[in-house]
Amino acid sequence: MKKNIPVLVFSFYLLFFPAFGVAQHHGGHNCGNCPHHKQATNGRQQASCCQHDKNALPSEITLAFPTAKSIKKAAKWTEVYDAKQVLLGYAVYSKPASDGIKGYAGETPLMVALSPKQEILCVTMLDNQESPGFLARIMEAGLLKSWDGMKPAKAAKKKVDTVSGATYSSRSIIETLQATLKSI
C-alpha cells in the first residue's frame, strides 16, 4: 500500500491541477466550441466555459507561455505573443496528424510548444480518456520531457522507450508526437 500512495496522490493532482501537463475535461478554458478546442477534443461539443471571450487563451497555451496575451492562427501552428506583440513561440496541436493513433482508452492528443527558434519547450497532454493512474506513471517517468530542447526534425526521429505499466498510453503519446512533428 505504501508504494501506491505517491501514485494516488499524483493522480489526484493530475485530475485537479493541469500545471502537471494534462489539460482537464472541465477545468480552465476548454469549451469545445472554439476551433482550437474542437481540434483538442476531436470536435466533441462541450458546455461553454469561456463565453468565447476574445481575450481568453486556451489553458495549454498559458501553461506553456505564462506571459502570453494573444495568439494568431497560421497554417501549421498557432503563433503566441506577449502583451507587446513580441513572438513568444508556437503551439502545434497533434490533430489531425495523429488521427487514428490510440492509447489504452483512446487518442492521446498533444500540444507541442516551440520557442521562436523552433526548439521544443514542452509537450502538454490535452483532454483524453486515459486512466489517471497510467498518466501518473507517464508523468513520473518524465516521458513528456524527453523531447525538450530539441528541434522538431530530430525529436521526430528520437527513439524513446515506452513506460512500463502504461505501455499503450505511452506508445500512443510517442507516436502522436512523432506524427505531429513530421506534419510541420
Tab-separated table of C-alpha atoms in Angstrom:
chain	number	residue	atom	x	y	z
A	1	MET	CA	0.000	0.000	0.000
A	2	LYS	CA	2.851	2.422	0.801
A	3	LYS	CA	4.109	2.151	-2.786
A	4	ASN	CA	0.694	3.155	-4.135
A	5	ILE	CA	0.312	6.316	-2.013
A	6	PRO	CA	2.576	8.523	-4.231
A	7	VAL	CA	0.746	7.323	-7.352
A	8	LEU	CA	-2.644	8.022	-5.759
A	9	VAL	CA	-1.555	11.487	-4.618
A	10	PHE	CA	-0.097	12.290	-8.046
A	11	SER	CA	-3.276	11.000	-9.726
A	12	PHE	CA	-5.285	13.422	-7.586
A	13	TYR	CA	-3.060	16.297	-8.742
A	14	LEU	CA	-3.398	15.236	-12.372
A	15	LEU	CA	-7.165	15.441	-12.071
A	16	PHE	CA	-7.310	18.853	-10.434
A	17	PHE	CA	-4.128	20.720	-11.389
A	18	PRO	CA	-3.385	20.930	-15.130
A	19	ALA	CA	0.015	22.515	-14.459
A	20	PHE	CA	1.336	18.973	-14.249
A	21	GLY	CA	0.955	18.718	-18.027
A	22	VAL	CA	-2.569	17.433	-18.541
A	23	ALA	CA	-5.394	19.697	-19.707
A	24	GLN	CA	-8.608	18.801	-17.933
A	25	HIS	CA	-12.092	17.928	-19.187
A	26	HIS	CA	-13.836	20.652	-17.223
A	27	GLY	CA	-11.157	22.994	-15.953
A	28	GLY	CA	-9.685	26.130	-17.466
A	29	HIS	CA	-10.624	27.279	-20.931
A	30	ASN	CA	-11.873	24.233	-22.828
A	31	CYS	CA	-15.331	24.902	-24.163
A	32	GLY	CA	-15.247	22.638	-27.211
A	33	ASN	CA	-16.799	25.339	-29.371
A	34	CYS	CA	-13.688	27.302	-30.401
A	35	PRO	CA	-11.615	25.934	-33.311
A	36	HIS	CA	-8.670	25.210	-31.004
A	37	HIS	CA	-10.953	23.249	-28.667
A	38	LYS	CA	-12.570	21.292	-31.473
A	39	GLN	CA	-9.080	20.306	-32.528
A	40	ALA	CA	-8.128	19.327	-28.987
A	41	THR	CA	-11.410	17.497	-28.272
A	42	ASN	CA	-11.934	15.752	-31.582
A	43	GLY	CA	-14.851	18.050	-32.426
A	44	ARG	CA	-16.972	16.995	-29.412
A	45	GLN	CA	-19.148	19.883	-28.298
A	46	GLN	CA	-18.926	20.762	-24.618
A	47	ALA	CA	-20.700	23.327	-22.480
A	48	SER	CA	-19.102	26.717	-22.935
A	49	CYS	CA	-16.891	27.809	-20.062
A	50	CYS	CA	-15.136	30.703	-21.770
A	51	GLN	CA	-18.149	32.508	-23.197
A	52	HIS	CA	-15.928	32.965	-26.279
A	53	ASP	CA	-14.080	35.845	-24.680
A	54	LYS	CA	-11.794	37.119	-27.435
A	55	ASN	CA	-9.053	37.675	-24.841
A	56	ALA	CA	-9.258	34.206	-23.273
A	57	LEU	CA	-6.419	31.894	-24.210
A	58	PRO	CA	-6.508	28.096	-24.086
A	59	SER	CA	-5.152	26.808	-20.771
A	60	GLU	CA	-2.478	24.748	-22.528
A	61	ILE	CA	-1.135	27.942	-24.122
A	62	THR	CA	-0.975	29.819	-20.814
A	63	LEU	CA	0.743	26.863	-19.142
A	64	ALA	CA	3.435	26.727	-21.817
A	65	PHE	CA	3.697	30.503	-22.270
A	66	PRO	CA	2.821	32.199	-18.936
A	67	THR	CA	3.194	35.735	-20.359
A	68	ALA	CA	1.036	35.037	-23.426
A	69	LYS	CA	-1.622	37.637	-24.198
A	70	SER	CA	-2.675	36.810	-27.770
A	71	ILE	CA	-2.484	34.130	-30.441
A	72	LYS	CA	-2.628	34.100	-34.217
A	73	LYS	CA	-3.514	31.010	-36.222
A	74	ALA	CA	-1.138	30.060	-39.020
A	75	ALA	CA	-1.244	27.120	-41.415
A	76	LYS	CA	0.699	24.597	-39.329
A	77	TRP	CA	0.736	26.167	-35.857
A	78	THR	CA	-0.548	28.897	-33.614
A	79	GLU	CA	1.744	31.872	-33.037
A	80	VAL	CA	1.851	33.052	-29.421
A	81	TYR	CA	2.528	36.692	-28.477
A	82	ASP	CA	3.027	38.662	-25.278
A	83	ALA	CA	1.339	41.989	-24.425
A	84	LYS	CA	3.823	43.955	-26.591
A	85	GLN	CA	3.198	41.633	-29.556
A	86	VAL	CA	6.631	40.003	-29.205
A	87	LEU	CA	6.604	36.433	-30.523
A	88	LEU	CA	6.955	34.008	-27.613
A	89	GLY	CA	6.805	30.881	-29.741
A	90	TYR	CA	4.463	28.471	-31.441
A	91	ALA	CA	1.833	25.972	-30.319
A	92	VAL	CA	1.425	22.915	-32.521
A	93	TYR	CA	-1.613	20.682	-31.978
A	94	SER	CA	-1.477	16.981	-32.789
A	95	LYS	CA	-4.842	16.905	-34.568
A	96	PRO	CA	-5.318	15.966	-37.396
A	97	ALA	CA	-1.805	14.497	-37.857
A	98	SER	CA	-2.419	12.000	-35.048
A	99	ASP	CA	-5.874	10.829	-36.119
A	100	GLY	CA	-6.229	7.101	-35.528
A	101	ILE	CA	-3.333	6.765	-33.064
A	102	LYS	CA	-4.841	5.264	-29.936
A	103	GLY	CA	-3.652	4.557	-26.413
A	104	TYR	CA	-5.304	2.299	-23.854
A	105	ALA	CA	-8.604	4.216	-23.777
A	106	GLY	CA	-8.463	6.286	-26.964
A	107	GLU	CA	-6.465	9.026	-28.614
A	108	THR	CA	-3.820	10.968	-26.681
A	109	PRO	CA	-3.880	14.473	-28.217
A	110	LEU	CA	-0.940	16.760	-27.518
A	111	MET	CA	0.134	20.360	-27.823
A	112	VAL	CA	3.814	20.965	-28.531
A	113	ALA	CA	5.186	24.364	-27.518
A	114	LEU	CA	8.078	25.628	-29.636
A	115	SER	CA	10.390	28.549	-28.958
A	116	PRO	CA	10.803	31.324	-31.557
A	117	LYS	CA	13.914	29.372	-32.686
A	118	GLN	CA	11.627	26.352	-33.140
A	119	GLU	CA	13.031	24.252	-30.317
A	120	ILE	CA	10.650	22.219	-28.183
A	121	LEU	CA	9.847	23.985	-24.924
A	122	CYS	CA	7.380	21.399	-23.630
A	123	VAL	CA	4.841	18.789	-24.628
A	124	THR	CA	1.404	19.026	-22.990
A	125	MET	CA	-1.307	16.390	-22.938
A	126	LEU	CA	-4.759	17.612	-23.908
A	127	ASP	CA	-8.201	16.297	-22.973
A	128	ASN	CA	-8.188	12.487	-23.196
A	129	GLN	CA	-9.776	9.362	-21.767
A	130	GLU	CA	-6.628	7.670	-20.447
A	131	SER	CA	-6.587	6.406	-16.873
A	132	PRO	CA	-5.174	8.873	-14.318
A	133	GLY	CA	-3.060	6.005	-12.985
A	134	PHE	CA	-1.437	5.436	-16.371
A	135	LEU	CA	-0.902	9.174	-16.816
A	136	ALA	CA	0.686	9.370	-13.363
A	137	ARG	CA	3.216	6.697	-14.361
A	138	ILE	CA	3.965	8.582	-17.575
A	139	MET	CA	4.470	11.871	-15.713
A	140	GLU	CA	6.642	10.221	-13.039
A	141	ALA	CA	8.807	8.705	-15.781
A	142	GLY	CA	9.246	12.144	-17.402
A	143	LEU	CA	8.115	10.945	-20.825
A	144	LEU	CA	6.744	14.324	-21.918
A	145	LYS	CA	10.120	15.942	-21.173
A	146	SER	CA	12.001	13.508	-23.450
A	147	TRP	CA	11.989	15.971	-26.337
A	148	ASP	CA	12.573	19.281	-24.518
A	149	GLY	CA	15.174	21.485	-26.204
A	150	MET	CA	15.193	19.525	-29.465
A	151	LYS	CA	14.400	20.706	-32.975
A	152	PRO	CA	11.237	19.040	-34.358
A	153	ALA	CA	13.008	17.032	-37.085
A	154	LYS	CA	15.456	15.498	-34.603
A	155	ALA	CA	12.771	14.908	-31.973
A	156	ALA	CA	10.526	13.125	-34.511
A	157	LYS	CA	13.292	10.564	-35.082
A	158	LYS	CA	14.349	10.135	-31.451
A	159	LYS	CA	13.877	6.623	-30.071
A	160	VAL	CA	12.012	6.854	-26.768
A	161	ASP	CA	11.123	3.868	-24.598
A	162	THR	CA	7.558	3.267	-23.520
A	163	VAL	CA	6.730	3.489	-19.819
A	164	SER	CA	6.367	0.173	-18.021
A	165	GLY	CA	2.854	-0.203	-16.652
A	166	ALA	CA	1.497	2.352	-19.129
A	167	THR	CA	2.716	0.835	-22.381
A	168	TYR	CA	-0.314	1.529	-24.588
A	169	SER	CA	-0.719	5.105	-23.382
A	170	SER	CA	2.970	5.950	-23.610
A	171	ARG	CA	3.303	4.331	-27.052
A	172	SER	CA	0.362	6.415	-28.232
A	173	ILE	CA	1.964	9.601	-26.867
A	174	ILE	CA	5.250	8.808	-28.603
A	175	GLU	CA	3.550	8.040	-31.922
A	176	THR	CA	1.295	11.104	-31.623
A	177	LEU	CA	4.289	13.342	-31.012
A	178	GLN	CA	6.185	11.844	-33.947
A	179	ALA	CA	3.222	12.280	-36.302
A	180	THR	CA	2.707	15.855	-35.112
A	181	LEU	CA	6.342	16.859	-35.596
A	182	LYS	CA	6.527	15.247	-39.031
A	183	SER	CA	3.495	17.341	-40.089
A	184	ILE	CA	5.204	20.703	-39.503
